[in-house]
Short mmCIF file of C-alpha atoms in Angstrom, two decimals:
data_model
loop_
_atom_site.label_atom_id
_atom_site.label_comp_id
_atom_site.label_asym_id
_atom_site.label_seq_id
_atom_site.Cartn_x
_atom_site.Cartn_y
_atom_site.Cartn_z
CA MET A 1 87.41 85.51 84.39
CA LYS A 2 85.57 83.76 87.25
CA LYS A 3 84.61 80.52 85.07
CA ALA A 4 87.82 79.94 83.91
CA ILE A 5 89.82 79.96 87.24
CA ILE A 6 86.99 78.05 88.52
CA SER A 7 87.57 75.11 85.59
CA PHE A 8 91.41 75.59 85.65
CA LEU A 9 91.31 74.68 88.77
CA VAL A 10 88.29 71.77 89.12
CA ALA A 11 90.89 70.25 86.36
CA LEU A 12 94.01 70.83 87.73
CA LEU A 13 92.47 69.47 91.36
CA SER A 14 90.32 66.19 88.97
CA THR A 15 93.44 65.15 87.83
CA THR A 16 95.28 64.82 91.31
CA THR A 17 95.23 61.49 92.97
CA LEU A 18 92.78 61.87 96.75
CA SER A 19 96.45 60.64 98.28
CA ALA A 20 98.26 63.13 97.44
CA ILE A 21 96.07 66.19 98.68
CA ASP A 22 96.71 67.15 102.64
CA TYR A 23 94.73 69.80 104.16
CA ARG A 24 97.57 72.47 105.45
CA GLY A 25 95.96 75.66 108.08
CA PHE A 26 98.28 78.46 109.14
CA PHE A 27 97.44 80.89 112.18
CA ASP A 28 99.59 84.03 112.50
CA LEU A 29 99.57 86.34 115.35
CA LYS A 30 101.22 89.67 114.55
CA GLY A 31 102.02 93.09 116.10
CA GLY A 32 104.34 96.16 116.12
CA SER A 33 104.28 99.44 116.70
CA TYR A 34 104.93 103.14 115.00
CA THR A 35 105.11 106.52 116.64
CA SER A 36 105.78 105.51 120.57
CA VAL A 37 104.74 102.27 122.00
CA PHE A 38 100.98 103.46 123.05
CA ASN A 39 100.39 103.39 119.11
CA ALA A 40 100.30 99.83 118.52
CA THR A 41 98.80 97.43 116.22
CA ILE A 42 97.66 93.79 116.60
CA GLY A 43 97.04 91.64 114.33
CA VAL A 44 95.37 87.77 113.24
CA SER A 45 95.18 86.29 110.52
CA THR A 46 94.60 82.31 109.87
CA THR A 47 95.28 80.50 105.72
CA HIS A 48 92.69 77.33 104.56
CA GLY A 49 93.51 75.72 102.13
CA ILE A 50 95.31 72.18 100.29
CA GLN A 51 98.48 71.15 99.45
CA LEU A 52 98.02 69.80 96.07
CA ASN A 53 101.90 68.07 95.59
CA GLN A 54 105.23 68.55 97.92
CA ASN A 55 105.88 72.53 95.67
CA LEU A 56 102.41 73.71 94.88
CA TYR A 57 99.71 75.52 98.14
CA PHE A 58 96.07 76.72 97.20
CA GLY A 59 94.35 79.02 99.82
CA ILE A 60 92.16 80.95 100.94
CA GLY A 61 91.85 83.69 104.20
CA ALA A 62 91.53 85.82 105.94
CA ASN A 63 93.78 89.14 107.72
CA LEU A 64 92.06 91.49 111.54
CA SER A 65 94.22 94.54 112.28
CA LEU A 66 93.22 97.09 114.65
CA TYR A 67 94.46 99.90 115.49
CA PRO A 68 94.25 103.47 117.05
CA SER A 69 92.57 106.25 115.10
CA ASP A 70 93.61 110.20 115.69
CA ASN A 71 90.17 110.20 118.26
CA ASP A 72 92.12 108.74 122.35
CA PHE A 73 88.72 106.91 122.55
CA ASP A 74 88.55 105.41 119.33
CA THR A 75 89.91 102.24 117.19
CA GLY A 76 89.93 101.24 114.49
CA SER A 77 90.31 98.46 112.71
CA GLN A 78 90.59 96.87 109.01
CA LEU A 79 89.38 92.96 107.50
CA ALA A 80 90.97 91.10 104.92
CA ILE A 81 89.89 88.83 102.68
CA PHE A 82 92.98 87.03 100.33
CA GLY A 83 93.55 83.99 98.29
CA ASP A 84 97.09 82.47 98.35
CA ILE A 85 99.71 80.78 96.62
CA ARG A 86 103.34 79.09 96.79
#
């Protein structure tokens, strides 16, 4: 399955002119709360990729979220790696 996806992307990139490919990067800062103000969550994510034309974007990114746990002196975290197609 991975070979098929890689082959598809290589074929797609080789048929596109290099002048039409642009780098795009996105950066997001997130925050929120649940059940009270003191249980605030914060997160940051970034996505980097290429814009093949005005309708097609491929990118990969990472998301890091921090949140309090049940213990008052401990926090939890979550790291997610993802792909983005727009």
